[in-house]
Short mmCIF file of C-alpha atoms and ligand atoms in Angstrom, two decimals:
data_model
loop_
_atom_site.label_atom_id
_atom_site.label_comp_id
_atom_site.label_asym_id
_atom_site.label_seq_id
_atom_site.Cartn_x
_atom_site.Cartn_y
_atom_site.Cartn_z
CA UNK T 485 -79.96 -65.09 -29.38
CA UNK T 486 -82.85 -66.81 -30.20
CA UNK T 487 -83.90 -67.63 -34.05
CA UNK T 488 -86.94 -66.35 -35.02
CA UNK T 489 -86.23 -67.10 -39.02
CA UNK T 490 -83.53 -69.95 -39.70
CA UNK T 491 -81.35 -70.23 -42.83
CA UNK T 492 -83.18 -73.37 -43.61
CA UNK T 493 -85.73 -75.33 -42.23
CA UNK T 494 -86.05 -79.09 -42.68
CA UNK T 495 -88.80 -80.50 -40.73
CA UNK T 496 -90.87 -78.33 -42.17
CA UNK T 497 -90.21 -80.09 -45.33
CA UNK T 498 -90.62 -83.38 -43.88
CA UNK T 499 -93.49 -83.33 -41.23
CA UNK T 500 -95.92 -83.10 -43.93
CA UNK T 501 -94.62 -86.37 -46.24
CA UNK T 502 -93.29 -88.82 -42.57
CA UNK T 503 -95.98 -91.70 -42.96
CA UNK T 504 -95.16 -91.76 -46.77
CA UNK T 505 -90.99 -91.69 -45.83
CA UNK T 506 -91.56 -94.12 -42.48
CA UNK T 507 -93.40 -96.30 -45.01
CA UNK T 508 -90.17 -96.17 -47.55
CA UNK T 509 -87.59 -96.79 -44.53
CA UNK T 510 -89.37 -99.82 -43.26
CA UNK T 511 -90.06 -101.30 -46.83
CA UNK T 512 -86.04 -101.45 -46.74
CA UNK T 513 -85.94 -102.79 -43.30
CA UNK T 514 -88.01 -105.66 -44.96
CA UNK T 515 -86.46 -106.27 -47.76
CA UNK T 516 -83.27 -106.39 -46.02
CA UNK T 517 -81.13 -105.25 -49.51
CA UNK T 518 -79.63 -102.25 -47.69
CA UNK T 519 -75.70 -102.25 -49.92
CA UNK T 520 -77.04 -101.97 -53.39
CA UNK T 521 -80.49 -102.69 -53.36
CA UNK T 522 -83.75 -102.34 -55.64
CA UNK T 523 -85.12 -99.21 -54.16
CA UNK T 524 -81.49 -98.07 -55.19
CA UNK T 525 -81.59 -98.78 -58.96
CA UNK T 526 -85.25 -97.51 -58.46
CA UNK T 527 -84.22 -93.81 -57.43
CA UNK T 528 -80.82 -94.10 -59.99
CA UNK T 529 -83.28 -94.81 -62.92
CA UNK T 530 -85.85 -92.33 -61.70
CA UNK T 531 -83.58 -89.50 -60.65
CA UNK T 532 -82.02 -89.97 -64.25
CA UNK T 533 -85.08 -89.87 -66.09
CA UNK T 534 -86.04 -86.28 -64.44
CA UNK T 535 -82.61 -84.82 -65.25
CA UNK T 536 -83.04 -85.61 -68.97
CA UNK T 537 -80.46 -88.22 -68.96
CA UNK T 538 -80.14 -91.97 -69.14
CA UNK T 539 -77.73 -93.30 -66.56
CA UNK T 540 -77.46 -92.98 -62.67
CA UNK T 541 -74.96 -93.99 -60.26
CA UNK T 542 -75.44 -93.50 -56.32
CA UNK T 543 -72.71 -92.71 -54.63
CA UNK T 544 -71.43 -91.94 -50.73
CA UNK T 545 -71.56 -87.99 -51.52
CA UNK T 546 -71.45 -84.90 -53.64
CA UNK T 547 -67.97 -84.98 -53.37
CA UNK T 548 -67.41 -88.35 -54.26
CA UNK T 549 -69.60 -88.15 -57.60
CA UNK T 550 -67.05 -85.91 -58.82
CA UNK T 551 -63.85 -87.30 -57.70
CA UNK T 552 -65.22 -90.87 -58.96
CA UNK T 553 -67.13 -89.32 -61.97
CA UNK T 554 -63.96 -87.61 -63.56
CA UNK T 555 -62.38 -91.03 -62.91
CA UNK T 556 -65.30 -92.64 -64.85
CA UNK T 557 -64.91 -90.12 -67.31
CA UNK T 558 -61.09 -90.85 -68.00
CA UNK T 559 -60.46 -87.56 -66.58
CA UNK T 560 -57.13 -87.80 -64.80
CA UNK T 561 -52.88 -88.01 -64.53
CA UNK T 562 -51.68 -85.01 -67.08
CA UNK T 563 -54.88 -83.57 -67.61
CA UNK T 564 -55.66 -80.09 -66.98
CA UNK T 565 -59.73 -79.50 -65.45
CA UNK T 566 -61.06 -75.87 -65.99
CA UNK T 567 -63.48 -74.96 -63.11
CA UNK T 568 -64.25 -71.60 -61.40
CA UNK T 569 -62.30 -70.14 -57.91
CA UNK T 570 -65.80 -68.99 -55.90
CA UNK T 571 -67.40 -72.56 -55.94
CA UNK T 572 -67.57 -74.94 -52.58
CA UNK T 573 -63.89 -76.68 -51.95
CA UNK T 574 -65.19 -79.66 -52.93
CA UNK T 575 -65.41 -79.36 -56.77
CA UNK T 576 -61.55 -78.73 -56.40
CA UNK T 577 -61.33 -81.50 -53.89
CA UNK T 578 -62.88 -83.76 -56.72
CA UNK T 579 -60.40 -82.67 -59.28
CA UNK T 580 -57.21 -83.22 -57.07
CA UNK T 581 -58.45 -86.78 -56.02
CA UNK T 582 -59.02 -87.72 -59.46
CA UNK T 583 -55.55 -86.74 -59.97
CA UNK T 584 -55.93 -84.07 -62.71
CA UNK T 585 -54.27 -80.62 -62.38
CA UNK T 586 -56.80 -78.23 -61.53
CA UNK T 587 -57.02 -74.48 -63.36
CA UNK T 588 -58.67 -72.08 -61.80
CA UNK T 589 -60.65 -69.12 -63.23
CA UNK T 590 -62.71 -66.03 -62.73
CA UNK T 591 -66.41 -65.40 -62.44
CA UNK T 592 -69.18 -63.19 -64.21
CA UNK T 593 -69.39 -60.44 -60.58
CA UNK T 594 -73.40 -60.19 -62.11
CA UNK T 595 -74.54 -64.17 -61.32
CA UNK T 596 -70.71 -65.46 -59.51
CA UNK T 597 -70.90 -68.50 -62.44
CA UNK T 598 -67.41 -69.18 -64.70
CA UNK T 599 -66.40 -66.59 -67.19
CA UNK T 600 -66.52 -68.54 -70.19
CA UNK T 601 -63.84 -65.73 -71.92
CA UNK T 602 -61.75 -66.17 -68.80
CA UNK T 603 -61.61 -69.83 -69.37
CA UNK T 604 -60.94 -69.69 -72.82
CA UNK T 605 -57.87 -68.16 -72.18
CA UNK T 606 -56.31 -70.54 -68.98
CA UNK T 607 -56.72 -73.18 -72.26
CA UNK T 608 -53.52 -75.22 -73.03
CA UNK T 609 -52.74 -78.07 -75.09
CA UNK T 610 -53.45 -80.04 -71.78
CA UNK T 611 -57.39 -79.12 -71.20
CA UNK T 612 -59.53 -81.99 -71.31
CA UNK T 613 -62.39 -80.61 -69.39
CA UNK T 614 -64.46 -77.96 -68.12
CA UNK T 615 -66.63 -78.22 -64.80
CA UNK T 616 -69.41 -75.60 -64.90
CA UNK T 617 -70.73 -75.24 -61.32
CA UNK T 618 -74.44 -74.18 -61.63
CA UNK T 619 -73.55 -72.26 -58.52
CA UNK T 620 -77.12 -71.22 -56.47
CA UNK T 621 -78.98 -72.94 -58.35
CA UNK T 622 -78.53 -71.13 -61.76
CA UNK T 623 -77.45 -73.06 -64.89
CA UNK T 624 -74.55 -71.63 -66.63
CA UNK T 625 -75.79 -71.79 -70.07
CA UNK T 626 -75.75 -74.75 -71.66
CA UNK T 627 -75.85 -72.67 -75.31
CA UNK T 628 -72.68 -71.05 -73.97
CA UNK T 629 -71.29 -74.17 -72.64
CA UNK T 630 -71.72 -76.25 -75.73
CA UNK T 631 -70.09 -73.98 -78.21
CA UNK T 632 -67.28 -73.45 -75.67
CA UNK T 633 -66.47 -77.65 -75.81
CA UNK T 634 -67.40 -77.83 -79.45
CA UNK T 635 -64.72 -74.98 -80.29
CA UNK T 636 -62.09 -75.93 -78.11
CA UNK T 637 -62.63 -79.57 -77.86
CA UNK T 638 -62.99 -80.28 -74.21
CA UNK T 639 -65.36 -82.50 -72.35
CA UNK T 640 -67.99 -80.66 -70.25
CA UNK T 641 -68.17 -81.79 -66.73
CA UNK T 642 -71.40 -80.39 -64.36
CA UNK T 643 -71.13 -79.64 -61.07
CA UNK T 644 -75.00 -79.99 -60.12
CA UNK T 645 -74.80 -80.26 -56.60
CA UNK T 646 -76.86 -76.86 -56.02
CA UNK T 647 -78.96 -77.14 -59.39
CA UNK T 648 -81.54 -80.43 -58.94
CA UNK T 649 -83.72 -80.01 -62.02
CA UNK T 650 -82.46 -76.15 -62.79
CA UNK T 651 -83.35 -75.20 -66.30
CA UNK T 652 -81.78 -73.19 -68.99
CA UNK T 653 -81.91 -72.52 -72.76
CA UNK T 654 -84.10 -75.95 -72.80
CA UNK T 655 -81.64 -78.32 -70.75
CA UNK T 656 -82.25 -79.93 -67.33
CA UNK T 657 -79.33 -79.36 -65.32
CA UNK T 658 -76.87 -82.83 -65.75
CA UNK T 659 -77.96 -83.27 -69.12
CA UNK T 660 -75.58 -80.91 -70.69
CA UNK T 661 -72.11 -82.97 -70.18
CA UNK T 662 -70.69 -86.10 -70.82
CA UNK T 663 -71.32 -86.78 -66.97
CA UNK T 664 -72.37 -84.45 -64.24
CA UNK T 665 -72.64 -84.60 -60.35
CA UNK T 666 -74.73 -84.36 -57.85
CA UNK T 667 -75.51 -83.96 -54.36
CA UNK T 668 -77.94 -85.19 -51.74
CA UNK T 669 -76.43 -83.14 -48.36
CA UNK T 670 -79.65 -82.80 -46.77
CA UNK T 671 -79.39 -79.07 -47.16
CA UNK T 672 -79.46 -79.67 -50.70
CA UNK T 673 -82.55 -78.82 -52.74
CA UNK T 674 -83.22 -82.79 -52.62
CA UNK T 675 -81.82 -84.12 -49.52
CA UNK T 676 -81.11 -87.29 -48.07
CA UNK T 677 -81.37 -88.31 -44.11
CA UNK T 678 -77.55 -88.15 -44.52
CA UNK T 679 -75.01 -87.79 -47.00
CA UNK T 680 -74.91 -88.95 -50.39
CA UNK T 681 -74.46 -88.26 -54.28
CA UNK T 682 -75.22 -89.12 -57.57
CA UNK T 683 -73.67 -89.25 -61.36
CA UNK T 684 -75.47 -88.76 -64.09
CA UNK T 685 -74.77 -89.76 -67.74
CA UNK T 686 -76.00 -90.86 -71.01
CA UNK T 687 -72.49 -92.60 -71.97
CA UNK T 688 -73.26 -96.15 -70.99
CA UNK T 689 -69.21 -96.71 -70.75
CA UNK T 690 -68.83 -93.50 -67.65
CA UNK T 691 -71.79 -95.28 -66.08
CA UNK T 692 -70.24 -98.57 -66.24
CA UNK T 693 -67.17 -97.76 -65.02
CA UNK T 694 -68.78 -95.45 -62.45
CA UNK T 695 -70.55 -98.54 -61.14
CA UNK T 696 -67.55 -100.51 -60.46
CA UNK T 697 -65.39 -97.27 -59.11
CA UNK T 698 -67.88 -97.30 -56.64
CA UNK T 699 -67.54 -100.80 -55.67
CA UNK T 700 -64.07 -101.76 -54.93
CA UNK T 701 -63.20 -101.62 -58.98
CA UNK T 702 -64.72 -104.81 -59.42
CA UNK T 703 -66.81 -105.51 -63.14
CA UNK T 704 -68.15 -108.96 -60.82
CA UNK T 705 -68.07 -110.12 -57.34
CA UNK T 706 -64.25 -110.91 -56.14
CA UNK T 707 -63.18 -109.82 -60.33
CA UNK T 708 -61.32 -106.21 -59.90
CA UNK T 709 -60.55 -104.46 -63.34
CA UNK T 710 -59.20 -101.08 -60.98
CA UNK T 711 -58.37 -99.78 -57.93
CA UNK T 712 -61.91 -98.38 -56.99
CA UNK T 713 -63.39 -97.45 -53.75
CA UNK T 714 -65.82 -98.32 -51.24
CA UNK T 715 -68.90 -95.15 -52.38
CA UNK T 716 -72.70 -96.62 -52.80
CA UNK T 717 -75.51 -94.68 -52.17
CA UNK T 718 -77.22 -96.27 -49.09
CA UNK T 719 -80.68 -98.52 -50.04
CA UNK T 720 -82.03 -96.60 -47.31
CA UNK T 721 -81.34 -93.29 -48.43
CA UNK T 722 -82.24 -94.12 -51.99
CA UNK T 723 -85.31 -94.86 -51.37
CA UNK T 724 -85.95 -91.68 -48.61
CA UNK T 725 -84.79 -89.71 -51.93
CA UNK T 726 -87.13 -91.22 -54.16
CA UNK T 727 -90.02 -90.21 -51.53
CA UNK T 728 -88.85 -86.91 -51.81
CA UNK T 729 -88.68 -86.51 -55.54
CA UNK T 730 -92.00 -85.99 -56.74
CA UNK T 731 -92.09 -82.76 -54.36
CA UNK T 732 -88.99 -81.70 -55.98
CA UNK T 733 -90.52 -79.59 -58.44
CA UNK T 734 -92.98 -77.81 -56.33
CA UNK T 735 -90.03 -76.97 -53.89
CA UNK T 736 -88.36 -75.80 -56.67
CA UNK T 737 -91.14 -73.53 -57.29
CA UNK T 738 -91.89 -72.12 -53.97
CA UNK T 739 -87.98 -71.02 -53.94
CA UNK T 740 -88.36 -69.33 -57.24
CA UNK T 741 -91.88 -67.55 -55.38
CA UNK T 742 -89.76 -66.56 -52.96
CA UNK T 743 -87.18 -65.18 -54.79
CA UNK T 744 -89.19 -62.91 -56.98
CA UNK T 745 -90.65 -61.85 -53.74
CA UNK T 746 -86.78 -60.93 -52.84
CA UNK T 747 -86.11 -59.37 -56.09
CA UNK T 748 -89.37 -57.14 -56.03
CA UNK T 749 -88.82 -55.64 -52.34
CA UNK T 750 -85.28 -55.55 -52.97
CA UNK T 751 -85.61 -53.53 -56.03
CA UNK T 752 -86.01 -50.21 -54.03
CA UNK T 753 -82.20 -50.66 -52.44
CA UNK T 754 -80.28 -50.72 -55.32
CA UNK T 755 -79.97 -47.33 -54.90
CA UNK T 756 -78.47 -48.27 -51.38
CA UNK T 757 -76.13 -50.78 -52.95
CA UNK T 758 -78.24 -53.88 -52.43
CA UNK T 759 -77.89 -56.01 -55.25
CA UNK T 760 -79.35 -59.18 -55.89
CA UNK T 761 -77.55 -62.00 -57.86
CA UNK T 762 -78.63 -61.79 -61.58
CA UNK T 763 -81.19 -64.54 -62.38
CA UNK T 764 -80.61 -64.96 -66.27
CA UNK T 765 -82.58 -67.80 -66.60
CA UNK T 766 -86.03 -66.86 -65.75
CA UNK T 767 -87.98 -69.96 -64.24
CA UNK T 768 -85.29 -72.22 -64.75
CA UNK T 769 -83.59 -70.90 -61.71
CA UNK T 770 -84.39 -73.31 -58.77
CA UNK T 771 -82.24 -71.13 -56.05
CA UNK T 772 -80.69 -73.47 -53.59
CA UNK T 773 -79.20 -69.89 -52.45
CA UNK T 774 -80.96 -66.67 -52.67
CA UNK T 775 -77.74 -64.19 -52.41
CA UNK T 776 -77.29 -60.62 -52.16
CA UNK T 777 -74.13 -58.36 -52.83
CA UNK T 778 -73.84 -55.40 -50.28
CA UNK T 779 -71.78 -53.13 -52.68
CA UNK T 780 -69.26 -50.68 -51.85
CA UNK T 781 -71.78 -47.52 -52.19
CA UNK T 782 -73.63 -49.20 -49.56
CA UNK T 783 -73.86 -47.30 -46.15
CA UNK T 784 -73.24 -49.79 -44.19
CA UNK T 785 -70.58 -52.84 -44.15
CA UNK T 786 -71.57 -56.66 -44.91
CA UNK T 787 -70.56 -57.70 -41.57
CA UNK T 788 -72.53 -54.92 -39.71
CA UNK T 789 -75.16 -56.24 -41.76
CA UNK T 790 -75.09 -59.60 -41.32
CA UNK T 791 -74.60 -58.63 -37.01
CA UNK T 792 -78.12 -56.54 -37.23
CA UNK T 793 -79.44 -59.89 -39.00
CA UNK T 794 -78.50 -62.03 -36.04
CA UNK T 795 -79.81 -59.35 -33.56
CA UNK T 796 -83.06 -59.65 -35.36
CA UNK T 797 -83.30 -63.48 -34.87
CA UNK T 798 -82.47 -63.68 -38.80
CA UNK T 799 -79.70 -66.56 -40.15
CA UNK T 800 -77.81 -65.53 -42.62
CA UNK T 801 -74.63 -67.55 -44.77
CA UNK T 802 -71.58 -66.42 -46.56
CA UNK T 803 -70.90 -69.31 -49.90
CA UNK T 804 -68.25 -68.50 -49.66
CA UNK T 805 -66.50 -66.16 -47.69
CA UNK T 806 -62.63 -67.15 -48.63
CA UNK T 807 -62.49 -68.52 -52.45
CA UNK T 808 -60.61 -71.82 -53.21
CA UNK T 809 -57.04 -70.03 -54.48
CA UNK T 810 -56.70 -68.09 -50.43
CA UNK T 811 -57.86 -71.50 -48.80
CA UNK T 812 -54.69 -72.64 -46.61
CA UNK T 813 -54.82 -76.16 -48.13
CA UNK T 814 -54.79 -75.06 -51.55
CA UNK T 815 -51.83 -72.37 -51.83
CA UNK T 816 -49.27 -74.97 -53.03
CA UNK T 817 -51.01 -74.63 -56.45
CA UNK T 818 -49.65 -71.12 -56.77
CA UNK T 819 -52.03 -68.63 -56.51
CA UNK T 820 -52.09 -65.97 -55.31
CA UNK T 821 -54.26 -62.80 -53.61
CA UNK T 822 -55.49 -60.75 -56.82
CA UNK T 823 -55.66 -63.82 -59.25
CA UNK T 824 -59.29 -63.21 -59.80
CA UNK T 825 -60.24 -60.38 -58.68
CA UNK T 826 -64.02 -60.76 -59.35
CA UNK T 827 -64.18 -63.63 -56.78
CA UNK T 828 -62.43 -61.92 -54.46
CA UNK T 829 -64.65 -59.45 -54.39
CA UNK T 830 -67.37 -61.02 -54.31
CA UNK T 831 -65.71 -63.06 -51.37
CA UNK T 832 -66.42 -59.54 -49.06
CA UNK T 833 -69.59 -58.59 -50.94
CA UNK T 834 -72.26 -61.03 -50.36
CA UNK T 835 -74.84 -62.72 -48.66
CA UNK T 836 -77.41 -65.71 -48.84
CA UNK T 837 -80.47 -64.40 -47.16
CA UNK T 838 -82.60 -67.15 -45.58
CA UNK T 839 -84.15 -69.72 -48.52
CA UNK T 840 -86.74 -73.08 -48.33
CA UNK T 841 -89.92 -73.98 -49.22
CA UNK T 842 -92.46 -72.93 -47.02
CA UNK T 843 -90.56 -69.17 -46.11
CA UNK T 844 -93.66 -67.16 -45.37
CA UNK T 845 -93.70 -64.25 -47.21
CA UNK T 846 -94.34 -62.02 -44.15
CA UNK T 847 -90.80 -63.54 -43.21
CA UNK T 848 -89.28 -62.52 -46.35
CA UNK T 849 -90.59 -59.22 -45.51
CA UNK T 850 -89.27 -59.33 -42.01
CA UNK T 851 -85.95 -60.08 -43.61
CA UNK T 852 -86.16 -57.29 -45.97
CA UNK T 853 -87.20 -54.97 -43.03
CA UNK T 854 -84.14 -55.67 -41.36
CA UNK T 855 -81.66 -54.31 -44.50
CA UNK T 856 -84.14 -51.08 -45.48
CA UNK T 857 -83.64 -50.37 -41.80
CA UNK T 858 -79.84 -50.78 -41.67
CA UNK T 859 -79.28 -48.77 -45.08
CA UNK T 860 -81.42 -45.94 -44.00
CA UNK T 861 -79.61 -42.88 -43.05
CA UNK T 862 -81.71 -42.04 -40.04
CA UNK T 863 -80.95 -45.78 -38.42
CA UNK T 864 -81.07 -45.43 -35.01
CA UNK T 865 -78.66 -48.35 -34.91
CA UNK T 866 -76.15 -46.97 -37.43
CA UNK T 867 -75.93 -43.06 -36.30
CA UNK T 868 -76.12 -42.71 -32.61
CA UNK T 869 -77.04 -39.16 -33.10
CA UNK T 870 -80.21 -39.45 -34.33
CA UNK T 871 -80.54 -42.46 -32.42
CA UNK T 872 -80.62 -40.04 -29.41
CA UNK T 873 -83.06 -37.29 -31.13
CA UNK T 874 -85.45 -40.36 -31.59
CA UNK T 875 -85.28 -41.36 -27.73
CA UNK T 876 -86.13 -37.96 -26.67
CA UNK T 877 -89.27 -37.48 -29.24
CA UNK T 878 -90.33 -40.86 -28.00
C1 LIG P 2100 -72.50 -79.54 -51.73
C2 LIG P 2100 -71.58 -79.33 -52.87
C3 LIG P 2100 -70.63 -80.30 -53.26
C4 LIG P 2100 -70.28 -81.49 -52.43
O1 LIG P 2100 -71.30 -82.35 -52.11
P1 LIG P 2100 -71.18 -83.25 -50.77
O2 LIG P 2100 -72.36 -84.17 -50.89
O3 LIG P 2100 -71.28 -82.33 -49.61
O4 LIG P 2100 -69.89 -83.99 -50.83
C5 LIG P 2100 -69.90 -80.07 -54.42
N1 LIG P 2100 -70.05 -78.96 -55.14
C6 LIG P 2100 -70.92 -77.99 -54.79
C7 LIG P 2100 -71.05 -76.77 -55.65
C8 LIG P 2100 -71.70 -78.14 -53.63
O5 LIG P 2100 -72.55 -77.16 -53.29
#
């Protein structure tokens, strides 16, 4: 089948910017520096300064900034980390190699981020954190947040990885925490030629620490204070990042376009059971994910749906179709099916329709044709009967 509208498209966000990022690469071929190097602290510093924070740290991956970064945070052995059940394995992956005890919780079925209320109550005497996931891009409030740690006493840890330079009640996205985590999978919103990650902080002791986690545990060269680990951000891909970050903001934009362009032609399907994730923070939303919830008073099923999609040349995702409690490697934790029943729900329900900057709107129309079709009661495709009537009119 061939793809007439992709899930994402990269090159289109690179052929226009390749002198400017050849330019970067071969600066670093100069210089030489590639473990650790200046355009390195250049992009930590920069990347830093645009969050609203003070500290960065490159690391090896998304993944890694929050394994490391709870580390950094003194986030580990008897401690119990809060995070939601529908976010990407790897914010539990983090959590488990830091060594803390994982607790999962529900989500709000209207957006898919972390019940606050249902996370007030998995609280024992053994929370020490939260990790908010700003799942598709959307902030969970930092208003919300805030008062949560403040009356419970708990450290609030971001997972950012889907939510570079998201805004909400007046925060930047990895500002809100003591640390929070990013990453650059070149899928991401900012993307590297590779993979990669970043943590973000304004305690100067996390960063610290964080800096010699990432390098073997040692405070100087051949001096080792812990057992770290061998997780830099590449030189290289530091400075194809910092390239890329002055059009962050005007990607950002174009997504939110798009969206709104979703949302409007959308609007007439909620009657059909097409609903659109809830955007509750207006602008601030920088949708890595545009995502859809096919509910059950829709006529037709989420995987006939997303088969007429691929018929039509469309990509579509699932994030994510089997939440982290059901995951195989997970079940010795002790969950079980109906634990939280909002994310398994959601698990069946949705969607992420294709999403990147330069989406034509007469492709977000084409993909919008392709659902009014499939919920319409006279689809040819969906009721052979009048499918028939049609071919004989014809
Ligand atoms: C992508 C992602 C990660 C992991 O980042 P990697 O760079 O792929 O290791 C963590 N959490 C969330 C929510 C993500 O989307």
């Amino acid at each position: 089948m061939t793809i007439k509208i992709p899930f994402v498209d990269l090159k289109l966000q690179h052929k226009p910017i390749q002198t400017q990022l050849q330019q970067a690469i071969q600066s670093v071929l100069e210089q030489g520096d590639f473990i650790l190097g200046q355009a390195l602290s250049d992009f930590e510093a920069a990347f830093a300064t645009v969050s609203g924070t003070e500290y960065g740290v490159g690391v090896a991956s998304g993944t890694d900034a929050i394994a490391l970064g709870l580390q950094a945070c003194n986030i580990g052995t008897g401690d119990e980390v809060i995070l939601p059940a529908n976010t990407f394995v790897a914010t539990l992956i983090g959590v488990l190699r830091a060594g803390a005890k994982p607790i999962l919780v529900d989500c709000d079925p209207q957006t898919a981020l972390i019940d606050l209320e249902a996370a007030a109550k998995a609280i024992t005497p053994h929370t020490k954190a939260i990790i908010p996931v700003h799942l598709y891009g959307q902030m969970v409030s930092p208003r919300q947040l805030l008062d949560f740690a403040d009356t419970y006493k708990l450290l609030i840890f971001e997972d950012a990885a889907q939510a570079h330079l998201a805004q909400r009640d007046g925060y930047v996205a990895g500002s809100v925490g003591i640390a929070a985590a990013f990453s650059f999978y070149p899928s991401k919103n900012l993307g590297a030629f590779g993979d990669g990650g970043i943590l973000l902080t304004r305690d100067s002791d996390v960063a610290k620490k964080m800096v010699r986690l990432r390098n073997y545990g040692a405070s100087q060269k051949y001096f080792h204070t812990e057992p770290g680990t061998n997780s830099r951000l590449d030189t290289l891909q530091a400075a194809i990042l910092h390239q890329k970050l002055p059009y962050l903001p005007q990607w950002n934009r174009d997504r939110l376009t798009i969206a709104q362009q979703y949302d409007a032609e959308l609007a007439p399907l909620a009657t059909a059971g097409i609903i659109p994730m809830h955007n509750q923070s207006g602008t601030g939303h920088v949708y890595h994910l545009y995502v859809i919830k096919i509910d059950e008073s829709c006529p037709i099923e989420r995987e006939k749906l997303q088969e007429k999609f691929t018929a039509a040349g469309v990509q579509t995702g699932i994030h994510y179709p089997i939440p982290c409690h059901l995951q195989p490697a997970f079940l010795s934790l002790g969950y079980q099916q109906g634990d939280f029943p909002q994310a398994e729900k959601l698990s069946k329900q949705i969607l992420s329709l294709p999403m990147y900057p330069g989406l034509s709107s007469s492709q977000v129309q084409e993909v919008v044709a392709v659902i009014t079709q499939a919920v319409s009661k006279d689809s040819p495709l969906e009721n052979p009967a009048s499918a028939s009537v049609e071919n004989i009119a014809a």
